[in-house]
Amino acid sequence: MMAEDARYLKRKVKAGSIDVHPTEKALVVNYEVEATILAETGNPMLGERKECQKIIRVKALNEKSNLKALAKEIVDKCSLIHHSKILEVEQLLYFLQNRKEVITNKSSKKHGLNELQEPRFKGTEIDETANINLLEDYRNDLYEEDPSRKLRGAKLILQLARNPDNLEELAEDDVTLKALARVLSDEWKKRTDLATVIVYIFFCLSSFSQFHPRTAEFKIGSLCMTIIEHELKQYDSWLEELKAKKSKADSTKDERDLRSFEKASKRLQSLTKIEEEFFQVSCYLLLNLAEDLKVEAKMKNKSIVQMLVKMLDRDNCDLLMLVISFLKKLSIFIENIGVMKESGIIEKLYRLIPCENHLMNVTLRLILNLSFDTELRTKMVAVRFIPKLVSLLKNENHSLVVLCILYHLSMNDKAKSQFALTDCIPIVMRLLLESSQQQQQQQQSVPEAMALAINLAGNARCAQIICEGKGLQLLMKKAFKTKDPLMLKLIRNISQHDGPTKIMFFDYISDIAERIQSSESEEFILECVGILANLTSPDLNYELILTEFNLVPWIKQHLLPGKAEDDLVLEVVILVGTVCKDDACARMLAQSDIIQNLIELLNAKQEDDEMVLQIVYVFYQMIFHQSTREVIIKLTQAPAYLIDLMHDKNTEIRNVCGNTLDIISEYDSTWAKKIQMEKFRWHNSQWLDMVESRQVEDEGFMYGDDVLGAYIQDADILDHPDLFYGSSDMMMDGSPDYLDDRSMYNDLGSDFVSSAYGAPRYVDYDPYERPVSSAGYIVDDQTLTSYGRPSGPYGRAYNGQEDSQDYYDYGRR
């Protein structure tokens, strides 16, 4: 039978069961549609059945709803439900009324964009009611020349697309989708309103992940970005044109110019409104498609970040909501952060604070993501973000996110001073001291507020504000009550500052020292020890503290390697360095053989620079006192360890070791010689390495291999100066011997190079060959120094001039 014989279409709907929606407050009506094509004679030609569903959403349903009236209203309005089923509908509504809410898994939830809603514009509405069976007619309207017919067809298709039940059928209709994509590609420059409606249709499809391939197939995302880029450039040109007209009107004061400016201003407002509607639906479409990271990467390559940042200049709240939500998603990746930084996103976000509640929430979350970048944090501080953010702390909806952002900003030491000029510290103190009953039971405070307070306590002015009034007293009381180590860490940071704040701690020393012995929490003990270690005041009687609370055995026990965690051991060493400033305390600790414990700890933790530095500092403090100086120098090997560390890679360790060894050299001549010899070795290390590694190649060399080997292996090369200058066999008859070191290498030319430590290096040069020099002569029977140099009448190095100052002093010329 030919297709031309088909004349009539018979459609039959058969109602089915009614059920509740699994996640939403809605009823699901199942029905079956049977479509039959009849011939001209009335006989059926072709038939098809399809099972369908209709979703009836009852968002207004709540505990006070009248279920009977609502069920009657639903049955009256829905032709698919027979009146005999009104009791069944009422029972289903009762079930929905008492069912707990279930979190849905829509694509928008995946982004965490609960605040976003489907955009609705007056320009996309139409008075007609669309019918899925007339989809072909609506598609045909897209091919009409009349722009109004095209717009009508697109709006009716949009009306169908906004019903999720029609999306599957619409997605399978290649002809309709191709027609929509073609019209969008051809008409977007002429009709922005038509482009908005068509993009809206594809946005409806993009709301469900299974339809993303269909949207990508027609390259709608790429086309949308092209349109957005064009519209942004066009908007800039409109602004330039408007500024020119305003400037002209201001200069001429002519009424015609003023009217022209007012007309252009109104036209710009109208065009901007249409443009922003397109931006809104396009951004929502792109945001849905960006679920796929590969698609998101393509968007980034087409400069989506720059476009979104540029849209932040707009005032449309709904558009800003979408743009900022999109930027928040993109800000997860560091590559996008760099682009945002270059686009000046911080200045644009600054003007948005404060703003409407929902927009404020998503804006703060974007700022939180950006605050992980050091440069952006510095920029936020520079544009004075802190006062604006502090003003939002009183809003319970935003306080948590604001605390996180302020914590990140407080990591910058230069920013901490700005907090002292705001109400931040009083607000944070109130959050810490007036925590909820549940938090008190859990013995903890608001963690975000605590972290911020700990950072701010590192600034002297902020620490003073924290301690104002009864601040320190209240913190101490709560810390000991809750045994919260973080609260005590805050107090410890306050204790590091000199001045009036440190004096306030004198009243709590007994409580702190007592907790060191009695507390079971190692973290709590660590903070207590840290507070005592920070109290470096000359007015404090450390001996009384150690004696009254019997801390010396406790300190000695915790200095044994492996007896406690490294962090606690380090604080104990710092405490020892603090109390050793007092002569009586230093003597007490030295008599308890604590120095040997420190040496053993130094051996065990030699790779830990901080631990080594603090142990060396303890030795430095003990050297100042006569009673402990003798113990360290004569009864321990501490000076030997200090000599080993005097050339450590860590600058601070080298400095402390050098100062300590200088003091030891002044009081002990034996160690002074060893220290000077080591300094000499170090300054001439490259030269000595070269001498010791020199291999004698000629068997007929004047000393022979065995003699040289004995010197190198069995003794110090410096103890045998005759290796170079002391043998009479080396003298040349009738020739002078030159021994002045300053002139020794003058004629080596390019073969002599100075090393980094002042010692000579050689290039193709034999050190055993006498160099040519202009130094003085060795007089017959003249006494030589231990280094083979001629000495003067008083034993000084002599070069022929009695007033010469040229002599060696352990490596210094």
PDB file of C-alpha atoms in Angstrom, residues 364-365 367-372 377 380 389 393 398-411 419 424 428 431 446-452 455:
ATOM      1  CA  LEU A 364      32.620  33.793  48.771  1.00  0.00           C
ATOM      2  CA  ARG A 365      33.177  30.193  47.744  1.00  0.00           C
ATOM      3  CA  ILE A 367      37.104  33.689  46.659  1.00  0.00           C
ATOM      4  CA  LEU A 368      37.917  30.768  48.964  1.00  0.00           C
ATOM      5  CA  ASN A 369      39.158  28.731  45.985  1.00  0.00           C
ATOM      6  CA  LEU A 370      41.233  31.669  44.761  1.00  0.00           C
ATOM      7  CA  SER A 371      42.719  32.284  48.208  1.00  0.00           C
ATOM      8  CA  PHE A 372      44.792  29.096  47.929  1.00  0.00           C
ATOM      9  CA  ARG A 377      46.067  36.287  48.513  1.00  0.00           C
ATOM     10  CA  MET A 380      43.300  40.490  48.132  1.00  0.00           C
ATOM     11  CA  LEU A 389      35.126  40.140  54.764  1.00  0.00           C
ATOM     12  CA  LEU A 393      31.368  37.510  59.989  1.00  0.00           C
ATOM     13  CA  HIS A 398      28.478  33.304  55.461  1.00  0.00           C
ATOM     14  CA  SER A 399      30.571  33.228  58.645  1.00  0.00           C
ATOM     15  CA  LEU A 400      32.089  29.771  58.088  1.00  0.00           C
ATOM     16  CA  VAL A 401      33.339  30.489  54.551  1.00  0.00           C
ATOM     17  CA  VAL A 402      34.549  33.944  55.584  1.00  0.00           C
ATOM     18  CA  LEU A 403      36.562  32.436  58.452  1.00  0.00           C
ATOM     19  CA  CYS A 404      38.259  30.063  56.008  1.00  0.00           C
ATOM     20  CA  ILE A 405      39.153  32.932  53.666  1.00  0.00           C
ATOM     21  CA  LEU A 406      40.436  35.095  56.521  1.00  0.00           C
ATOM     22  CA  TYR A 407      42.524  32.171  57.743  1.00  0.00           C
ATOM     23  CA  HIS A 408      44.199  31.938  54.343  1.00  0.00           C
ATOM     24  CA  LEU A 409      44.814  35.698  54.284  1.00  0.00           C
ATOM     25  CA  SER A 410      46.267  35.596  57.806  1.00  0.00           C
ATOM     26  CA  MET A 411      49.036  33.321  56.526  1.00  0.00           C
ATOM     27  CA  PHE A 419      43.188  42.552  61.259  1.00  0.00           C
ATOM     28  CA  CYS A 424      37.789  40.572  63.617  1.00  0.00           C
ATOM     29  CA  VAL A 428      36.728  35.480  66.832  1.00  0.00           C
ATOM     30  CA  LEU A 431      33.295  32.432  68.818  1.00  0.00           C
ATOM     31  CA  VAL A 446      35.136  26.252  66.227  1.00  0.00           C
ATOM     32  CA  PRO A 447      38.157  24.925  64.271  1.00  0.00           C
ATOM     33  CA  GLU A 448      38.108  27.661  61.616  1.00  0.00           C
ATOM     34  CA  ALA A 449      37.979  30.428  64.229  1.00  0.00           C
ATOM     35  CA  MET A 450      40.709  28.690  66.230  1.00  0.00           C
ATOM     36  CA  ALA A 451      43.005  28.405  63.206  1.00  0.00           C
ATOM     37  CA  LEU A 452      42.520  32.107  62.412  1.00  0.00           C
ATOM     38  CA  ASN A 455      47.698  32.784  63.048  1.00  0.00           C
TER      39      ASN A 455
END
